[in-house]
Tab-separated table of C-alpha atoms in Angstrom:
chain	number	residue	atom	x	y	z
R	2	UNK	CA	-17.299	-13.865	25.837
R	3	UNK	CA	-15.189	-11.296	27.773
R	4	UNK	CA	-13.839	-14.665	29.855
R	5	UNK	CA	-12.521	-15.823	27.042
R	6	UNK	CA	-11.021	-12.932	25.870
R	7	UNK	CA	-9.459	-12.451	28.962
R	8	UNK	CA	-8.082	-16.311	28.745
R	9	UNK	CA	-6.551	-15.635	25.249
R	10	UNK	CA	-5.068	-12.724	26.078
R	11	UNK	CA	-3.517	-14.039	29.593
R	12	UNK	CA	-2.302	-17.253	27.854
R	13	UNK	CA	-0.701	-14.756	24.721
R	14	UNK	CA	1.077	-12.866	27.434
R	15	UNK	CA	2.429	-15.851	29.473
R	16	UNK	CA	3.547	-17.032	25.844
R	17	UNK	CA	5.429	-13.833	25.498
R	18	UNK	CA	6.774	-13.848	29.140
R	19	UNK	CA	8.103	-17.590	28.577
R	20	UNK	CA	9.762	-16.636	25.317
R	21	UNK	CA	11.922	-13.786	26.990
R	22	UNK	CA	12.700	-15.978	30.265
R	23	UNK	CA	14.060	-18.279	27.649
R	24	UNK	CA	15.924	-15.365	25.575
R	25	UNK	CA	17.363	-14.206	28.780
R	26	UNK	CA	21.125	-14.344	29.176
R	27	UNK	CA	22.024	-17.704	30.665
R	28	UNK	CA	25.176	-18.448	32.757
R	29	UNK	CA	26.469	-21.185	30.859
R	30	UNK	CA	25.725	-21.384	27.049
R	31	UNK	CA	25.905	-25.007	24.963
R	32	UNK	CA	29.315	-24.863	23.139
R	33	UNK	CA	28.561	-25.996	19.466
R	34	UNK	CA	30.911	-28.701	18.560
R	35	UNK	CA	31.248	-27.637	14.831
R	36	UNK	CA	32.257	-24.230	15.866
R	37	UNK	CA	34.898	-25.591	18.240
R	38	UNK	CA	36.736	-27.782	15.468
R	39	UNK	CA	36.225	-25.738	12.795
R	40	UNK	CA	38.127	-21.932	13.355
R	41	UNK	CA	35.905	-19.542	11.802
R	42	UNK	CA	35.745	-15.650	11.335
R	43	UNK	CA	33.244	-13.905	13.570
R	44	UNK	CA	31.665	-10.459	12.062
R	45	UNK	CA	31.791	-7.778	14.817
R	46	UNK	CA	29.995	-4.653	15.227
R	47	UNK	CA	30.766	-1.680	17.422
R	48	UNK	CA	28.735	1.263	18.715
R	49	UNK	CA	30.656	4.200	19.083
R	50	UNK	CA	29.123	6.869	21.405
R	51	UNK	CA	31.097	9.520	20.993
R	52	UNK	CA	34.178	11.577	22.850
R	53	UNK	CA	35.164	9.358	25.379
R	54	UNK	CA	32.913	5.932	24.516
R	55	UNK	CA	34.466	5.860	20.839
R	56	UNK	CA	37.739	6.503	22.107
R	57	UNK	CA	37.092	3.598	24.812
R	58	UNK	CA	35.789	0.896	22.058
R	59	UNK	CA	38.522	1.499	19.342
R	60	UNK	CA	41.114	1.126	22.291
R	61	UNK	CA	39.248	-2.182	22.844
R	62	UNK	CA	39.256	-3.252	19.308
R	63	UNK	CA	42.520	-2.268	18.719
R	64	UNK	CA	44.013	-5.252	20.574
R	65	UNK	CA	41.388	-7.436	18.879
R	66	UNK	CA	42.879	-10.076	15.874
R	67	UNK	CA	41.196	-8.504	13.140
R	68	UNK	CA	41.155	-11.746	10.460
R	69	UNK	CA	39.337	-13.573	13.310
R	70	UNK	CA	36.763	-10.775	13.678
R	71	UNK	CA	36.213	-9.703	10.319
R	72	UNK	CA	33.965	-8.008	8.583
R	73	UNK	CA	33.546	-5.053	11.197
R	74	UNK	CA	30.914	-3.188	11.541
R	75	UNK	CA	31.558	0.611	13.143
R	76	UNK	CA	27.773	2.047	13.867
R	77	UNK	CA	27.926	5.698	15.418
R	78	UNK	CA	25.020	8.454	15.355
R	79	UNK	CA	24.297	11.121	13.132
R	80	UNK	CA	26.132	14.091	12.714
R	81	UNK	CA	29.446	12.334	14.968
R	82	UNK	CA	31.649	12.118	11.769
R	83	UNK	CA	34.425	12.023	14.280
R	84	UNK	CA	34.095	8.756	15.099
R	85	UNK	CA	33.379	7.808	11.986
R	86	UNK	CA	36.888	9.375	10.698
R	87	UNK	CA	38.750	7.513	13.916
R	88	UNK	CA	37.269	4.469	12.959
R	89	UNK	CA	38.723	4.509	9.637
R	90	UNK	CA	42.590	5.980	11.326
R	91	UNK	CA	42.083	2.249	12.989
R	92	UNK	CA	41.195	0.400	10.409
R	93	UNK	CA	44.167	1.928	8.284
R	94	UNK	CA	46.213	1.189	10.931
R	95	UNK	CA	45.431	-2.035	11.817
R	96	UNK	CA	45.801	-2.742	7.658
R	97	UNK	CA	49.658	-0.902	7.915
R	98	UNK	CA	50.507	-3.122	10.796
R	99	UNK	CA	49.364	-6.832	9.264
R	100	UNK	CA	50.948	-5.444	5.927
R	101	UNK	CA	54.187	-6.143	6.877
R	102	UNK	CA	53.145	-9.778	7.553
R	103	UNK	CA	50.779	-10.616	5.145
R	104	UNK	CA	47.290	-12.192	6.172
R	105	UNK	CA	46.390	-15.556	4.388
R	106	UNK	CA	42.805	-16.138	2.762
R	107	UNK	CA	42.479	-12.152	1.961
R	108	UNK	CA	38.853	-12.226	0.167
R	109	UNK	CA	36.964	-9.744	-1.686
R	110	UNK	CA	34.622	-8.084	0.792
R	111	UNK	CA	35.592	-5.048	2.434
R	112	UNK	CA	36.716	-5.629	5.553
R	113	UNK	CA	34.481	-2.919	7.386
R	114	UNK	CA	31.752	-0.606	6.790
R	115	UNK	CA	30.549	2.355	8.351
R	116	UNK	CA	26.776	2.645	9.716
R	117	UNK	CA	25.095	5.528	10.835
R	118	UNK	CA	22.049	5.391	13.209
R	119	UNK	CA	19.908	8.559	14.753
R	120	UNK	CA	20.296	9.217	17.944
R	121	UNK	CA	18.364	8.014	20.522
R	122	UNK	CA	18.539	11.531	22.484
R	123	UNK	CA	20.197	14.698	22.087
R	124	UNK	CA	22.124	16.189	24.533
R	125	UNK	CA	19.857	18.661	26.441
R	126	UNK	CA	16.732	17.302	24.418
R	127	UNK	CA	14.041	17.862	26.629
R	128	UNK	CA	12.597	14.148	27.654
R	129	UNK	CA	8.961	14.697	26.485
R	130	UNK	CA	10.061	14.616	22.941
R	131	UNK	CA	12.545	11.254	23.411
R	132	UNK	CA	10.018	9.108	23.014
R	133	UNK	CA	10.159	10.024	19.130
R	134	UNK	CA	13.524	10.628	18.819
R	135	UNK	CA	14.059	6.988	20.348
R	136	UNK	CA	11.372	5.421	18.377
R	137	UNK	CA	13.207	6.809	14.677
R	138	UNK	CA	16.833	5.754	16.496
R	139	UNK	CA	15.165	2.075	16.632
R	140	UNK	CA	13.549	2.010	13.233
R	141	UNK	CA	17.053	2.354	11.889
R	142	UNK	CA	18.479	-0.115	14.313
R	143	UNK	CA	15.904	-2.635	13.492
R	144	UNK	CA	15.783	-2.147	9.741
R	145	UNK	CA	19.992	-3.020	9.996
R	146	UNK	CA	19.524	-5.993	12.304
R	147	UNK	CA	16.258	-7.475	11.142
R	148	UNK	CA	14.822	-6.264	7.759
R	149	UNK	CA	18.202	-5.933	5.799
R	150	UNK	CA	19.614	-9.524	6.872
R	151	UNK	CA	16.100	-11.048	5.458
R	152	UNK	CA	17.108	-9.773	2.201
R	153	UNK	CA	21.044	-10.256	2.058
R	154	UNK	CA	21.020	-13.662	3.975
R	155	UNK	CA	24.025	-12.054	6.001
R	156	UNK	CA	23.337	-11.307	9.868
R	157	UNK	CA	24.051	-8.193	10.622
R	158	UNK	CA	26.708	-9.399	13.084
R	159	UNK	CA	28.042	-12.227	15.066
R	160	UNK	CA	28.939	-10.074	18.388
R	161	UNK	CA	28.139	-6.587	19.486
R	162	UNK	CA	30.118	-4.407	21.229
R	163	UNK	CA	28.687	-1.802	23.164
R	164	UNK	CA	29.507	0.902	25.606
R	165	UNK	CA	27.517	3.865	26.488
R	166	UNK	CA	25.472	6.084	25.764
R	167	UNK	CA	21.456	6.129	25.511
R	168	UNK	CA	21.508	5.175	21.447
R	169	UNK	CA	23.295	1.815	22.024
R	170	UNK	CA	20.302	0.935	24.327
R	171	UNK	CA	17.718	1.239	21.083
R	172	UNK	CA	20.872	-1.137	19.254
R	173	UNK	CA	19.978	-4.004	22.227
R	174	UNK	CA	16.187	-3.412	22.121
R	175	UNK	CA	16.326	-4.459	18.354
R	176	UNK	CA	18.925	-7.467	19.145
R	177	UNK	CA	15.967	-8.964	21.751
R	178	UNK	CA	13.522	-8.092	18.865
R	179	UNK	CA	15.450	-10.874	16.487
R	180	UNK	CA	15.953	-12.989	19.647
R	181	UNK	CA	12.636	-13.466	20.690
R	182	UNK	CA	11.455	-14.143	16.870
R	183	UNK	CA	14.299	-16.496	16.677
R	184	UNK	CA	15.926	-14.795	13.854
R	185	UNK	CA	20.353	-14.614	14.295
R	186	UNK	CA	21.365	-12.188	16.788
R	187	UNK	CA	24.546	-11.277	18.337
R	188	UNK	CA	26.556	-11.847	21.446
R	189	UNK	CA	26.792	-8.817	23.278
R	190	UNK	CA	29.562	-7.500	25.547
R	191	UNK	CA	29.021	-4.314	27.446
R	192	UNK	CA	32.164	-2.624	29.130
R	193	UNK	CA	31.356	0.285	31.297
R	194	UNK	CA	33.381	3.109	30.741
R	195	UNK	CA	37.076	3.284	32.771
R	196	UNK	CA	35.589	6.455	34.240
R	197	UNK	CA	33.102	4.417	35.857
R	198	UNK	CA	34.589	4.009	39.511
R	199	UNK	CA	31.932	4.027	41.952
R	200	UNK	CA	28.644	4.273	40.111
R	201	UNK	CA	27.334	2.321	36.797
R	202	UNK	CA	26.042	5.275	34.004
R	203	UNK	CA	22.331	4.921	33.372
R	204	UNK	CA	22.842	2.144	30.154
R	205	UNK	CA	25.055	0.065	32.216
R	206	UNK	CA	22.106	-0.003	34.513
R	207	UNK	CA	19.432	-0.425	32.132
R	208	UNK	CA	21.289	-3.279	29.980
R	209	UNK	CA	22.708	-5.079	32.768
R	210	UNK	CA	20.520	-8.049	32.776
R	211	UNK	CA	20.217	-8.374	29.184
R	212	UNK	CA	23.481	-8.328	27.893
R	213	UNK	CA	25.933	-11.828	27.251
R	214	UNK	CA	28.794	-10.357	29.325
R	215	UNK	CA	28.732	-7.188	31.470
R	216	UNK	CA	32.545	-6.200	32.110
R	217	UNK	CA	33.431	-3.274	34.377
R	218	UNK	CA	36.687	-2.094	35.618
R	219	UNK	CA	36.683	-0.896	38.693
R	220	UNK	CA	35.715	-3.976	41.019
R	221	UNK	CA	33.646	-1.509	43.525
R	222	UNK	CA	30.915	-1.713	40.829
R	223	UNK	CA	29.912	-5.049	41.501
R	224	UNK	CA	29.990	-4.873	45.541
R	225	UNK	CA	26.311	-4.425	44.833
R	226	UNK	CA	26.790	-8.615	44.145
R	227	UNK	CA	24.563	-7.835	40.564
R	228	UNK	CA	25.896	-9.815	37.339
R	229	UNK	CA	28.953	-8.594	35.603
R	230	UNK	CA	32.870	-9.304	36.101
R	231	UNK	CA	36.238	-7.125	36.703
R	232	UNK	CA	39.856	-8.388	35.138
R	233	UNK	CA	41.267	-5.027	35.695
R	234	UNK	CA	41.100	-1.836	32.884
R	235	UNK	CA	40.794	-2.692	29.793
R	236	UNK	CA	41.947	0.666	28.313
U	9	UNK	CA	59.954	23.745	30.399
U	10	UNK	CA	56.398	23.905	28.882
U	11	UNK	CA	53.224	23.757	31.186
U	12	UNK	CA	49.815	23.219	29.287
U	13	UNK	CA	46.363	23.723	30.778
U	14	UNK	CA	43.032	22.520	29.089
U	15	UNK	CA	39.792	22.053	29.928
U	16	UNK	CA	38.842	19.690	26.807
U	17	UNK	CA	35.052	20.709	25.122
U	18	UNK	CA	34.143	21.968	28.275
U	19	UNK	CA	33.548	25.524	30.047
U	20	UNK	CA	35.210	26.138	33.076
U	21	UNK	CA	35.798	29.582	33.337
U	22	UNK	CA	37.470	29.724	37.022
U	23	UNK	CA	40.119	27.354	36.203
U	24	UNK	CA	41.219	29.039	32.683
U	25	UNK	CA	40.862	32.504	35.089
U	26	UNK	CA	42.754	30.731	38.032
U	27	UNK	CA	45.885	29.465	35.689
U	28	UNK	CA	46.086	33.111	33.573
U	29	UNK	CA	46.015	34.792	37.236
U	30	UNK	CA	49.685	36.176	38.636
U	31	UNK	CA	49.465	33.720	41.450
U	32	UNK	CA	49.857	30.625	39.127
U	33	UNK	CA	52.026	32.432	36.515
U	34	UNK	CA	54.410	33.410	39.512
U	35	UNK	CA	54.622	29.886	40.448
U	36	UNK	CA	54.815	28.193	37.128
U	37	UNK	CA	57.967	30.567	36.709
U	38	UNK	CA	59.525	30.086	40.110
U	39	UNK	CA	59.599	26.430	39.449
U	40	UNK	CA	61.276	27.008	35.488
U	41	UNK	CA	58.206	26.400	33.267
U	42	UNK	CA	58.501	29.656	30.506
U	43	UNK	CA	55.627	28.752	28.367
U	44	UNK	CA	52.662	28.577	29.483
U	45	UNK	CA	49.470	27.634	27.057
U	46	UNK	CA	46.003	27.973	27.810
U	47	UNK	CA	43.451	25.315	25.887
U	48	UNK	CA	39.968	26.886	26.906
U	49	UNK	CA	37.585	24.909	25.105
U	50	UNK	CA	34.339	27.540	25.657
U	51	UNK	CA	35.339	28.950	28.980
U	52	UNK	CA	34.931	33.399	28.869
U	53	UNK	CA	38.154	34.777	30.624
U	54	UNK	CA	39.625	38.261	30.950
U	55	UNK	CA	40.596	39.128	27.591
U	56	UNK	CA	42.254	42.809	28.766
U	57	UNK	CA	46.154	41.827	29.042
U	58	UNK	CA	46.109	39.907	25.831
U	59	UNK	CA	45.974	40.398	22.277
U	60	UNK	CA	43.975	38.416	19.487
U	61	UNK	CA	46.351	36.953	17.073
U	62	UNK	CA	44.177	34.593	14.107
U	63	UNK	CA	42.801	31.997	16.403
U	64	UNK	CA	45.050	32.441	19.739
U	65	UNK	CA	45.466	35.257	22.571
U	66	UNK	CA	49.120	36.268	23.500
U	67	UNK	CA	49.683	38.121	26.441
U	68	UNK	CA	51.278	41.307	25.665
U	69	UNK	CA	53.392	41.475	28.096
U	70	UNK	CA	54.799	38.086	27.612
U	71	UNK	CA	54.436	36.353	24.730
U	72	UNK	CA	54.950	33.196	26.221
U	73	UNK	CA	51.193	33.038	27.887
U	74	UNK	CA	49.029	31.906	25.046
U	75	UNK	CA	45.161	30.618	24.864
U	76	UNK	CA	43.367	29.136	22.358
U	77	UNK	CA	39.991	27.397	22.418
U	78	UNK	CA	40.084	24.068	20.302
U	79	UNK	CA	42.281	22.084	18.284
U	80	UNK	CA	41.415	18.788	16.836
U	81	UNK	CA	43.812	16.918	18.266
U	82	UNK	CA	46.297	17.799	21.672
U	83	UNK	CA	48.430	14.478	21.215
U	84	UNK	CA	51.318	17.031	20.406
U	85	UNK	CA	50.444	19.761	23.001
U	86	UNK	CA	50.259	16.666	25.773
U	87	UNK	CA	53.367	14.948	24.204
U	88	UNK	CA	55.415	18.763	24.149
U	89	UNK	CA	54.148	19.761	27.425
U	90	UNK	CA	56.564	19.243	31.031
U	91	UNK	CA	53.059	19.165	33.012
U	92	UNK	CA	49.655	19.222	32.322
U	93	UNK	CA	46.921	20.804	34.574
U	94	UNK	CA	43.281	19.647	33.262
U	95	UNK	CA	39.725	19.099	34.080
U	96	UNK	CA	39.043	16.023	35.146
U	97	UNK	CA	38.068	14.820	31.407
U	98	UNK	CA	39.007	10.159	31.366
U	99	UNK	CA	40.190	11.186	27.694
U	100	UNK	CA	42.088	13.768	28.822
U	101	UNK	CA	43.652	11.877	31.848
U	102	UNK	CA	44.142	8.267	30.019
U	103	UNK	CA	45.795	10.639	27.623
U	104	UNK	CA	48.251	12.189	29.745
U	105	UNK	CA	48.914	9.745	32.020
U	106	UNK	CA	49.464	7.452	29.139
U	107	UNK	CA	52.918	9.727	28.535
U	108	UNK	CA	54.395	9.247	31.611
U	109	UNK	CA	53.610	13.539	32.232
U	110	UNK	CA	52.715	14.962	35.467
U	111	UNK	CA	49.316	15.894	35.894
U	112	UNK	CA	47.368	18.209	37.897
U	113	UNK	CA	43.500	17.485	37.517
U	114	UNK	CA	41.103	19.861	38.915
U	115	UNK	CA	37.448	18.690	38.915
U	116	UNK	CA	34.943	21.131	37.828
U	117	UNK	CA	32.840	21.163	41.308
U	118	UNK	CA	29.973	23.559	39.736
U	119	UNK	CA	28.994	20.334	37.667
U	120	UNK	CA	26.355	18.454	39.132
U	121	UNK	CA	27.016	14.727	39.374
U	122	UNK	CA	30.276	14.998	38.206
U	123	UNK	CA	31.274	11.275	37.902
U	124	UNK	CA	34.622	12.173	36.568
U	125	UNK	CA	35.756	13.175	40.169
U	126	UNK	CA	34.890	9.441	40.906
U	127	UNK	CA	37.964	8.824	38.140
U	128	UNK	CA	40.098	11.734	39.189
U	129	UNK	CA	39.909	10.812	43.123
U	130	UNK	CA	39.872	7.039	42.703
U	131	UNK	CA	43.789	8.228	40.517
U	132	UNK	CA	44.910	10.247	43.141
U	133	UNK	CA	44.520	7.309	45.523
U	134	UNK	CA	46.688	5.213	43.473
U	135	UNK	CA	49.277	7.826	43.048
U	136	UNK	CA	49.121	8.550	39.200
U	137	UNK	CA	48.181	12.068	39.456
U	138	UNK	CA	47.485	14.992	41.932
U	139	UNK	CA	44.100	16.654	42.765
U	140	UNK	CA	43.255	19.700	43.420
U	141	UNK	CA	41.282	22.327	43.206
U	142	UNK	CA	40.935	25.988	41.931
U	143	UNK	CA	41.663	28.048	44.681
U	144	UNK	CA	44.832	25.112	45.513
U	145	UNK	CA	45.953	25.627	42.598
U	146	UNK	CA	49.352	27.948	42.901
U	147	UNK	CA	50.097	25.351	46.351
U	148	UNK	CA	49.494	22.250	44.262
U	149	UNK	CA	52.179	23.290	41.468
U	150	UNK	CA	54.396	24.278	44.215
U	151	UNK	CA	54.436	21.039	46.145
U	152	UNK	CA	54.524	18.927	42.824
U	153	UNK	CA	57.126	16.521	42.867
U	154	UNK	CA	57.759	13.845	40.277
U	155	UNK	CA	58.609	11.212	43.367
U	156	UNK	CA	55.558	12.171	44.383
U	157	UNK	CA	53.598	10.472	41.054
U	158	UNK	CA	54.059	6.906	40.584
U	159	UNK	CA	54.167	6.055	36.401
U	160	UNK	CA	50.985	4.743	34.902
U	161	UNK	CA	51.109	1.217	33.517
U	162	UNK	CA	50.935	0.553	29.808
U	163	UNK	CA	47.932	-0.554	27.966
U	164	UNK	CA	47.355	-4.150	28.153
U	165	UNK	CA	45.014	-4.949	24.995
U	166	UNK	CA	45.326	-8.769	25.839
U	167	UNK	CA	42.711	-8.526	28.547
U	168	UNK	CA	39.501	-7.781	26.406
U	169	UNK	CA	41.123	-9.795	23.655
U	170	UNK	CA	41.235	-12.898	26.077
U	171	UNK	CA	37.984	-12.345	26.814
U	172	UNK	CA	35.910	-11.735	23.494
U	173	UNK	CA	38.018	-14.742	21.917
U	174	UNK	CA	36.373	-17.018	25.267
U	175	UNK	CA	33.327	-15.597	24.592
U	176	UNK	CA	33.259	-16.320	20.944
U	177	UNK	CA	35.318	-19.977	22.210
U	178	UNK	CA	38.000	-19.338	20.181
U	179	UNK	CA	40.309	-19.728	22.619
């Protein structure tokens, strides 16, 4: 009796194990004919940390071609209406700018929306109570990624863009949760922060392996020969 | 010539001390700068020579010295000012340096792993701004000179576009 436990439960965990080796990042990905011929719009989202991280990701997206990554989704935490309110000065922006030559195929749905998640940990919380804190952060993440697309048919994005802090880490954990139960989950691209020189902050570290592409830019990062690539700052 | 000084959210009481003391003043005047405004963020300094006036101290003496603690933005203050001396906050400095203005940064060395002296050093290297620190201070302004800076480049946007477009095969 407790043998075969034991063999149900080792083959159920060397089940689980396979299905996150084959989840894992891989260096070369199929490229799907149909997408190549066929130029399509690619819904983004963006975590946006705070101070410095949101001002890093809306200098990234602010280069982007918005009609070719459109609808956008801006998640930041609770309570950080400031990057809520400079995610909207972009967005107006980048709407003044194309204005003055018009965008073909305009539809009906709004081109963005604004998503607020807990945070995963407050600055100076003390660590015993994280756990919690983290677990609510990930409810929310999980009910925007996997519960709400089940309803609306609509993944919650196409690619993820993600730099620092702790809460983004809770946005990845629920991006492997669709993965490994094969639902649609999003690219994601992790650029470490241009005040990153010498030493990766602790979510570069932690979602190193598990992100699509892990972009620094400061080339001493990766003299450690880990995964990631430099072309030089990005902001 | 304007000189601004600001220390972003942060406390850093010796540098907002250091840069209201006579020996920076004296400088800052010796080399033609007239106004001179304080951003202290929630740094405590010596309140005794100034007078409260709504939201900003003004020196009495000279009502050219001014600090304030927070505005919501300091585009203007950065884009007015002849030099900057700040923290070593990457908003602050991308910021500045972004404008082409001279910049002192002075890392906050009671902070324990400060990785923003990583940024600050790793600049200095390359020439875009000076480093220093508190008690340099008054030497630093002194021996400022714009040859010695070289000008920041411009933001390139194309880079990450380039990328996310290969990554999505768009490209």
């Amino acid at each position: 009796m407790v043998y075969t436990i034991f063999l149900i439960l080792s083959l159920a965990l060397l089940c689980v194990l396979l299905r996150f080796v084959y989840i894992m990042p891989r260096a070369r990905k199929p490229i799907s004919a149909e997408r190549r011929s066929t130029p399509k719009t690619f819904s983004l989202a963006v975590f946006l940390g705070s101070g410095g991280h949101t001002s890093e990701a809306l200098t990234l997206l602010s280069a982007l071609d918005f009609t070719r990554y459109s609808p956008r989704s801006y998640v930041y935490s609770q309570g950080d209406i400031l990057s809520a309110k400079k995610a909207v000065g972009l967005e107006l922006l980048k709407t003044a700018e194309s204005s003055t030559h018009p965008v073909h195929g305009a539809d009906s749905n709004p081109p963005y929306s604004l998503v607020c998640i807990p945070r995963a940990r407050r600055v100076h919380q003390p660590l015993i109570t994280t756990p919690v804190t983290a677990a609510h952060s990930l409810a929310f993440s999980l009910y925007y990624f996997a519960l709400a697309p089940a309803f609306t048919g609509k993944p919650f994005a196409d690619v993820l863009i993600l730099n620092g802090p702790g809460t983004c880490c809770m946005l990845c954990l629920a991006v492997y949760f669709n993965k490994f139960f094969g639902l649609p989950a999003p690219r994601m691209i992790y650029v470490e922060s241009f005040a990153r020189v010498k030493r990766l902050s602790l979510s570069g570290k932690l979602l190193r392996p598990f992100v699509d592409r892990f972009i620094v830019q400061w080339p001493d990062l990766l003299n450690d020969g880990g995964r990631g690539e430099c072309r030089g700052w990005l902001v | 010539m304007y000189a601004f000084v600001t220390v972003g959210s942060t406390r850093f009481d010796q540098l907002v001390q250091k840069a209201l003391s006579d020996a920076v003043i004296d400088v800052l005047r010796a080399k033609g700068y007239s106004k001179i405004v304080v951003q202290c963020g929630n740094s405590e300094f010596d309140t005794k020579h100034f007078e409260c006036k709504g939201e900003t101290w003004v020196r009495r003496d000279d009502e050219d010295i001014q600090v304030w603690r927070f505005k919501p933005s300091l585009q203007k203050e950065y884009e007015q000012a002849d030099l900057v001396i700040s923290h070593a906050g990457s908003g602050t400095i991308i910021d500045v340096l972004r404008l082409r203005k001279p910049l002192i940064v002075i890392p906050n060395e009671t902070l324990l792993d400060n990785h923003q002296e990583e940024l600050a050093s790793a600049l200095a290297q390359l020439r875009y701004l000076k480093r220093s620190n508190v008690s340099e201070l008054p030497k630093a302004i002194k021996s400022l000179q714009s040859s010695d800076l070289v000008p920041f480049p411009v933001f390139n946007g194309s880079r990450f576009r380039e990328m996310l477009d290969e990554e999505m095969e768009y490209a």
